[in-house]
């Protein structure tokens, strides 16, 4: 799922409204002794949680997958009705952050499935992203137009107005992504030809904010690098946003919807363009390979199939499954396989019950695949989404239909370890960051 240096300027900080985290509803149970704290930390490190949205049921079902061969339903989280998609969810190993589109942010503990804090920070929210340190949460607000950074208790640390450098145009923030490699958030604004990078590293270098006479002796105007925006000027605003995991590039959809723009986050300018119609499904591209031979796979909506891109030179390399409608791709950095759902194109949440599963080999994605008859029988059709455990050894496949549920399988999809029945269609909450 990131801007020319002398021209980059910090975003104006609005006077942040007085926002306090509201008390939770009911008592918050927390460890009270050092032994309890140590036990809680051990449990958090060991637990593997999976969040599932079930058709016709409010909130989320929480699955405990700490023992892959024995998955179990740990409980449920009753979420506000106005939480329709994963862009409004963020989590770490033990907590879930939820934003409602009408401007409220909530923090839940997963182990006890309890509300820990809540705060209203805007009137309308488009997306959120949690920092790798777990101490900063970015909120893309459309009304009022701003990018907010909250602390883990949901207090507002910074409010950056959604304005251009001259403060003549004001637009809402469309998307925000976390870049672990850079310790920063990257945001796109739909009506503003800019890309923002906001560092949550307190030691981040200062940002030039005007005419600079001498960088070495700091002659000129600077603002602090921590929680201020470095701006990348673009030819046009991006329609969607994704990041290279190595932390150097951001990719996004061109305004006309006919291609992909590649922006280098260190030199802060556009470095390449690709004539691919990837659409919103490219928000989760698959990257693999060493930096000198980096590859990327993404859905090609217009031409069908999977587009394989040389992500070092940023050139189209080849096509896999040419002419085949592809719904989604999924993979893990530690597995050699790319999971591909093929069939009539639609989004996972739209009930794509009859999609067929295929697996491509990252070593030869244009030709090598696992034969379909070698895949675990239950997941050959009807998989609507997939997630992976932290090491990338197991996959959790959401199987739709009246006999649906979550199948725990090997990362190459050939061996089923367990199956947890869940009534009706299910959707895994696969988070953007």
XYZ file of C-alpha atoms in Angstrom, residues 1-3 175-179 181-182 184-189 194-198 230-234 236 238-254 259-274 282-283 285 287 294 296 298 309 311 314:
70
model
C 0.000 0.000 0.000
C 5.279 7.697 -1.075
C 7.399 14.207 -3.476
C -6.615 7.501 1.152
C -3.830 6.996 3.669
C -1.304 4.143 3.900
C 1.346 3.185 6.425
C 4.929 2.742 5.182
C 10.096 1.010 5.985
C 9.896 4.824 6.141
C 5.572 7.443 7.798
C 2.047 7.776 6.476
C 1.435 8.475 2.790
C -1.805 10.159 1.728
C -3.533 11.126 -1.511
C -6.061 13.902 -1.981
C -0.070 16.262 -4.597
C 1.075 13.292 -2.576
C 1.752 13.798 1.127
C 4.203 11.940 3.351
C 3.879 12.494 7.102
C 6.295 16.657 2.762
C 4.524 17.414 -0.496
C 5.175 15.732 -3.831
C 3.779 17.773 -6.739
C 1.983 15.667 -9.370
C -2.868 15.268 -11.550
C -4.383 9.989 -7.959
C -7.597 7.911 -7.913
C -6.210 5.224 -5.581
C -2.976 4.560 -3.705
C -0.692 1.615 -2.909
C 2.893 1.367 -1.622
C 5.951 -0.674 -2.483
C 6.891 -2.572 0.720
C 10.551 -1.563 0.278
C 9.463 1.998 1.000
C 10.754 3.807 -2.077
C 7.751 4.110 -4.398
C 4.052 4.813 -4.318
C 1.755 3.722 -7.115
C -1.656 5.105 -7.923
C -4.338 5.283 -10.556
C -4.192 8.058 -13.144
C -2.942 3.901 -16.432
C -0.795 3.732 -13.318
C 1.524 6.434 -12.027
C 4.723 5.600 -10.113
C 6.087 8.208 -7.693
C 9.510 7.937 -6.044
C 9.281 9.032 -2.435
C 12.952 9.984 -2.048
C 13.340 12.194 -5.119
C 9.675 13.250 -4.750
C 8.538 13.125 -8.337
C 6.841 10.864 -10.858
C 9.340 8.410 -12.334
C 7.211 6.146 -14.530
C 3.808 5.377 -15.943
C 2.199 2.084 -16.941
C -4.704 -2.785 -7.695
C -4.725 -1.326 -4.195
C -0.610 -5.542 -5.588
C 5.463 -7.667 -4.706
C 11.769 -6.635 -7.969
C 4.882 -6.803 -9.045
C -1.742 -6.849 -10.267
C 5.581 -5.738 -13.953
C 9.169 -3.096 -10.430
C 8.847 -0.105 -13.943
